[in-house]
Amino acid sequence: MSFIQSASLTTSRKIITDCKVKEKIISNIVERFREISNIPFPPYDPYSLAECLGYKITSNKKHDIPEFEGCTLPFSKVIYLHDTNYYRKTFTLAHEIFEDALNRKYIGFVEKDFNWAAAEFLMPADEFTEQAKAYGFNLYHLYDIYNNCSPLAISMRLLNLGLIDTVVVQYNGNEQLYGCECYSPIQEFEIGKNYKIIFGEDDLPF
C-alpha cells in the first residue's frame, strides 16, 4: 500500500495496461532484485533485499499510521510494517518493495500485481513447480524449503499456479474455500490450535 502521489511525481512515469507487458516487467524486476540480494537458493529473504536497496524498515506502532499490514512513503525508502506475525510481515515487506519499485517507474500496476511479484520473489514459479511435482505436492516438504512463507501462502501459490484446484482453510471450526467446490480431506498441515489447511483428493494432480 502506497500513499497517493502528487501530480508532479506521476507525470514522468509510463502507463502500463497490457497484462503481458506487466508480466514481463514483473519478471524482469524480480530477477534483477534476486540478483541484487545475492541469495542463490530458498528461502529468499526480503529483509536482505531491503537492506541492499537502502530501505529503512520500521513498525507503525511508533507512528501515527492507520492499522494496515504495511505501507511505503512514496519515494522515501521508508517502509512501515504492522507489528504482526513473522510470515505476514515477510510477505508484506516483499509486497511493499515491489510496489514502491514499480510505482517509481510505472502507472497501472495494482495490488494483485504487487502480490504476484512478492510471491514470485519468495517462491519462484519454475523452481516452486519443480519442487512441488518432485515431492508429490507435499506441503511439509515445500514448507521446509520456503520456511519464511506461511503454509497458507504456499498453498495459495500452488493454487494460483494451477498446480491444485482447491485450498480449504479451517480455523476455529470455520472454513474458507478457495477454488472448486468439491473436495475431500486427505492432507492436513497443523499450524497451531484448531488451524488446518486441507487439500482435496481431486486437487492433487499426479
XYZ file of C-alpha atoms in Angstrom, residues 81-198:
118
model
C 5.169 -2.718 8.737
C 2.299 -3.529 11.043
C 3.517 -5.414 14.099
C 2.017 -8.776 13.177
C 3.309 -12.338 12.741
C 6.627 -13.142 11.070
C 5.179 -14.735 7.942
C 2.780 -11.893 7.247
C 5.478 -9.279 7.725
C 7.800 -11.194 5.384
C 5.252 -11.271 2.560
C 4.128 -7.703 3.239
C 7.716 -6.454 3.095
C 8.269 -8.115 -0.292
C 4.948 -6.654 -1.473
C 5.940 -3.136 -0.387
C 9.379 -3.317 -2.001
C 7.913 -4.270 -5.369
C 5.031 -1.821 -5.064
C 7.440 1.026 -4.446
C 9.830 -0.056 -7.191
C 7.093 -0.439 -9.798
C 5.325 2.786 -8.824
C 8.552 4.740 -9.255
C 8.557 3.989 -12.997
C 5.015 2.975 -13.976
C 1.324 3.737 -13.568
C -1.230 0.937 -13.840
C 0.040 -1.761 -11.520
C -2.408 -2.761 -8.768
C -2.375 -4.722 -5.511
C -2.683 -8.140 -7.164
C 0.377 -7.325 -9.298
C 2.422 -6.471 -6.206
C 1.233 -9.674 -4.528
C 2.257 -11.677 -7.587
C 5.704 -10.038 -7.627
C 6.162 -10.764 -3.911
C 5.109 -14.400 -4.381
C 7.420 -14.768 -7.384
C 10.362 -13.418 -5.377
C 9.674 -15.653 -2.369
C 8.533 -18.740 -4.318
C 9.816 -18.577 -7.936
C 7.287 -20.262 -10.218
C 9.613 -22.608 -12.121
C 11.605 -23.687 -9.075
C 8.487 -23.947 -6.893
C 6.631 -26.023 -9.503
C 9.598 -28.374 -9.897
C 9.811 -28.909 -6.142
C 6.063 -29.430 -5.830
C 5.918 -32.034 -8.602
C 9.082 -33.831 -7.466
C 7.669 -34.438 -3.985
C 4.034 -35.162 -4.757
C 2.774 -31.694 -3.818
C 3.685 -32.376 -0.216
C 3.084 -29.259 1.862
C 5.515 -30.353 4.572
C 8.327 -30.532 2.024
C 7.505 -27.163 0.476
C 7.275 -25.545 3.892
C 10.682 -26.984 4.787
C 12.172 -25.274 1.700
C 10.250 -21.985 1.744
C 10.185 -21.689 5.513
C 9.827 -17.907 5.597
C 6.424 -18.288 3.906
C 3.321 -19.415 5.751
C 1.668 -22.732 4.868
C -1.311 -20.681 3.676
C 0.892 -18.596 1.347
C 2.463 -21.782 -0.022
C -0.978 -23.308 -0.541
C -2.249 -20.230 -2.342
C 0.868 -20.252 -4.517
C 0.048 -23.843 -5.521
C -3.487 -22.743 -6.331
C -2.533 -19.605 -8.247
C -0.003 -21.517 -10.356
C -2.708 -24.018 -11.291
C -0.987 -26.913 -9.525
C -4.013 -27.695 -7.373
C -7.681 -26.846 -7.736
C -8.758 -26.285 -4.151
C -7.462 -24.960 -0.866
C -9.619 -25.245 2.228
C -8.587 -23.267 5.270
C -10.120 -24.395 8.548
C -9.841 -22.121 11.560
C -11.665 -22.494 14.879
C -14.389 -24.537 13.229
C -14.874 -22.126 10.323
C -13.935 -22.987 6.759
C -12.837 -20.823 3.849
C -12.803 -22.482 0.450
C -10.631 -21.306 -2.428
C -11.004 -22.873 -5.864
C -13.547 -25.509 -6.868
C -16.286 -26.734 -4.564
C -15.608 -30.473 -4.451
C -13.011 -31.769 -2.040
C -12.338 -34.493 0.485
C -9.771 -34.021 3.257
C -6.692 -36.164 2.696
C -3.751 -33.937 3.605
C -3.572 -31.717 6.656
C -0.954 -29.356 7.993
C -1.302 -28.325 11.610
C -0.340 -24.687 12.157
C -1.493 -24.277 15.710
C -4.558 -24.836 17.822
C -7.643 -25.537 15.678
C -5.987 -24.299 12.489
C -5.629 -26.548 9.461
C -5.077 -26.355 5.742
C -6.803 -29.221 3.969
